[in-house]
Amino acid sequence: MMTKEAVSHEPVMLREVLAGLNVQPGGRYVDCTVNGGGHTEAILFASAPGGSVLGIDADANAIERARSRLSHFGSSVALVNGNFRDVDSICRERGFVPVNGVLFDLGLSSLQLGAAGRGFSFQHEGPLDMRFGPSQETTASFWVNEASEADLTDVLWRFGEEKRSRKIARAVVERRPLRTTTELAKAVEQAVGRRPGSQTHPATRTFQALRIAVNQELATLSDALPRALGLLGFGSRLVVISYHSLEDRIVKQFIARESRDCICPPRQPVCTCGHKATLRPITKGALAPSAEEVARNPRARSAKLRVAERVAAA
Ligand SMILES: C[S@@+](CC[C@H](N)C(=O)[O-])C[C@H]1O[C@@H](n2cnc3c(N)ncnc32)[C@H](O)[C@@H]1O
């Protein structure tokens, strides 16, 4: 579990993504997390001639950057500034369905992490914002300065898996108001100290927890996966890269559930649910990046990639 570092924005596990999506010439693909357009560009090259990508990102700046990078692909690429929670309506409104593959490369990019004004990093002084896009109702400042101590503790515990959540929440509440990322990082460090020999800043989990809460990342992912599944034609692929255990658990459980013909409780002798499998796992467990990739791009080191294929319900 970790926050990606501002090292490079090379697309993570690119070879595995292209193989996982089984990209074919003429295919139609959805990239739910375009950011710099690295994966999108590679999919466009691999699906030529005739391939197309619909790319989505909640971050308007990322969409603008991707638009200029990908302009030479002309009408083969459509870019939408939106939330992937709405992936089904975004695709259907554009007649982009069924598709041959859907990609999610979750979290945030090194460019976003490094942009002080976004407030994602304790390494840069910035406002307590952390929104991927302006449509989010709250900023990190709400959790830091307005939420109750109990709610803040809960967020740190659930979304940061932070064992010292109570202590940190107490320290934050006592120091209110906190205005910037560095003030928050200092408050956390003063509350819990640095672990001797640890390379990880004591505020790492706090920042992750707040970002997940602000963007409702886990609920959004849980909503988006079935909607993405509904866009896939038979034999089409779902590829998800996650960067911490909470996201990966959601993906793993979704694929496991949708790969079963019955989801009745295990002790129930006769099936009453009528559930039919619509996915087949392609990866056994999750794939990790190669040692070479991690050495070249440390941002990749916590990546876990899962692939599943749409099958016809029996
Ligand atoms: C790790 S980056 C993707 C990098 C990209 N694959 C590339 O090759 O450059 C994740 C992106 O997902 C976007 N994102 C995160 N949650 C989102 C959501 N719910 N809807 C749309 N975009 C989202 C972020 O704004 C960020 O740009």
Short mmCIF file of N, CA, C and O and ligand atoms in Angstrom, two decimals, residues 4 11 32-39 57-59 82-84 105-109 112 132 220, ligand 1:
data_model
loop_
_atom_site.label_atom_id
_atom_site.label_comp_id
_atom_site.label_asym_id
_atom_site.label_seq_id
_atom_site.Cartn_x
_atom_site.Cartn_y
_atom_site.Cartn_z
N LYS A 4 1.97 6.80 -5.05
CA LYS A 4 2.96 6.79 -6.11
C LYS A 4 3.84 8.03 -6.05
O LYS A 4 3.40 9.09 -5.68
N PRO A 11 3.78 4.79 -18.63
CA PRO A 11 2.62 3.96 -18.30
C PRO A 11 3.03 2.66 -17.62
O PRO A 11 3.95 1.98 -18.06
N CYS A 32 -10.44 4.27 -18.87
CA CYS A 32 -11.20 5.04 -17.87
C CYS A 32 -10.33 6.05 -17.13
O CYS A 32 -10.87 6.87 -16.38
N THR A 33 -9.01 5.95 -17.28
CA THR A 33 -8.09 6.80 -16.50
C THR A 33 -6.96 7.27 -17.43
O THR A 33 -5.81 6.85 -17.29
N VAL A 34 -7.30 8.17 -18.34
CA VAL A 34 -6.38 8.56 -19.43
C VAL A 34 -5.10 9.22 -18.92
O VAL A 34 -4.00 8.93 -19.39
N ASN A 35 -5.25 10.16 -18.00
CA ASN A 35 -4.15 11.00 -17.52
C ASN A 35 -3.25 11.46 -18.68
O ASN A 35 -3.72 12.14 -19.58
N GLY A 36 -1.95 11.08 -18.65
CA GLY A 36 -1.04 11.56 -19.68
C GLY A 36 -1.28 10.91 -21.05
O GLY A 36 -0.68 11.31 -22.04
N GLY A 37 -2.12 9.90 -21.10
CA GLY A 37 -2.44 9.28 -22.39
C GLY A 37 -1.47 8.18 -22.79
O GLY A 37 -1.49 7.71 -23.93
N GLY A 38 -0.59 7.76 -21.88
CA GLY A 38 0.41 6.74 -22.22
C GLY A 38 -0.21 5.41 -22.64
O GLY A 38 0.11 4.87 -23.70
N HIS A 39 -1.12 4.89 -21.82
CA HIS A 39 -1.78 3.63 -22.18
C HIS A 39 -2.66 3.84 -23.43
O HIS A 39 -2.67 3.01 -24.33
N ASP A 57 -11.17 10.99 -18.06
CA ASP A 57 -10.43 11.35 -16.84
C ASP A 57 -11.20 12.45 -16.12
O ASP A 57 -11.78 13.34 -16.75
N ALA A 58 -11.19 12.36 -14.79
CA ALA A 58 -11.89 13.36 -13.97
C ALA A 58 -11.14 14.68 -13.95
O ALA A 58 -11.70 15.71 -13.58
N ASP A 59 -9.86 14.64 -14.34
CA ASP A 59 -9.00 15.80 -14.23
C ASP A 59 -8.96 16.53 -15.59
O ASP A 59 -8.43 16.01 -16.57
N GLY A 82 -14.68 13.45 -17.36
CA GLY A 82 -15.81 12.96 -16.57
C GLY A 82 -15.33 11.95 -15.56
O GLY A 82 -14.13 11.65 -15.47
N ASN A 83 -16.30 11.41 -14.81
CA ASN A 83 -15.96 10.44 -13.78
C ASN A 83 -16.23 9.04 -14.32
O ASN A 83 -17.29 8.81 -14.93
N PHE A 84 -15.31 8.10 -14.09
CA PHE A 84 -15.53 6.76 -14.65
C PHE A 84 -16.70 6.03 -13.99
O PHE A 84 -17.13 5.00 -14.46
N ASP A 105 -6.58 2.26 -14.69
CA ASP A 105 -5.25 2.36 -14.08
C ASP A 105 -5.45 3.36 -12.93
O ASP A 105 -5.38 4.57 -13.13
N LEU A 106 -5.75 2.83 -11.75
CA LEU A 106 -6.36 3.64 -10.68
C LEU A 106 -5.39 4.62 -10.01
O LEU A 106 -4.18 4.56 -10.22
N GLY A 107 -5.95 5.47 -9.18
CA GLY A 107 -5.12 6.35 -8.36
C GLY A 107 -4.80 7.65 -9.05
O GLY A 107 -5.61 8.19 -9.80
N LEU A 108 -3.60 8.14 -8.79
CA LEU A 108 -3.22 9.42 -9.38
C LEU A 108 -1.86 9.28 -10.04
O LEU A 108 -1.14 8.30 -9.81
N SER A 109 -1.53 10.24 -10.90
CA SER A 109 -0.28 10.16 -11.64
C SER A 109 0.80 10.96 -10.93
O SER A 109 0.52 11.79 -10.06
N GLN A 112 0.14 14.68 -11.17
CA GLN A 112 -0.81 15.21 -10.19
C GLN A 112 -0.16 15.30 -8.81
O GLN A 112 -0.31 16.29 -8.10
N PHE A 132 -9.70 14.94 -7.53
CA PHE A 132 -9.32 14.63 -8.91
C PHE A 132 -9.98 15.62 -9.86
O PHE A 132 -9.43 16.00 -10.87
N THR A 220 -16.70 4.58 -5.73
CA THR A 220 -16.72 4.86 -7.17
C THR A 220 -16.26 3.64 -7.96
O THR A 220 -16.88 3.26 -8.96
C1 LIG B 1 -2.47 6.49 -12.61
S1 LIG B 1 -3.22 7.75 -13.49
C2 LIG B 1 -3.42 7.03 -15.06
C3 LIG B 1 -2.17 7.08 -15.92
C4 LIG B 1 -2.43 6.72 -17.37
N1 LIG B 1 -2.81 5.33 -17.51
C5 LIG B 1 -1.26 7.02 -18.26
O1 LIG B 1 -0.85 6.14 -19.02
O2 LIG B 1 -0.77 8.16 -18.22
C6 LIG B 1 -4.86 7.71 -12.87
C7 LIG B 1 -5.79 8.76 -13.47
O3 LIG B 1 -7.11 8.39 -13.11
C8 LIG B 1 -7.86 9.56 -12.90
N2 LIG B 1 -9.00 9.19 -12.07
C9 LIG B 1 -8.98 8.72 -10.80
N3 LIG B 1 -10.24 8.47 -10.38
C10 LIG B 1 -11.06 8.76 -11.43
C11 LIG B 1 -12.46 8.69 -11.62
N4 LIG B 1 -13.28 8.26 -10.66
N5 LIG B 1 -12.95 9.03 -12.83
C12 LIG B 1 -12.14 9.47 -13.82
N6 LIG B 1 -10.79 9.57 -13.68
C13 LIG B 1 -10.26 9.22 -12.50
C14 LIG B 1 -6.89 10.52 -12.24
O4 LIG B 1 -7.30 11.85 -12.44
C15 LIG B 1 -5.59 10.17 -12.97
O5 LIG B 1 -5.41 11.04 -14.05
#
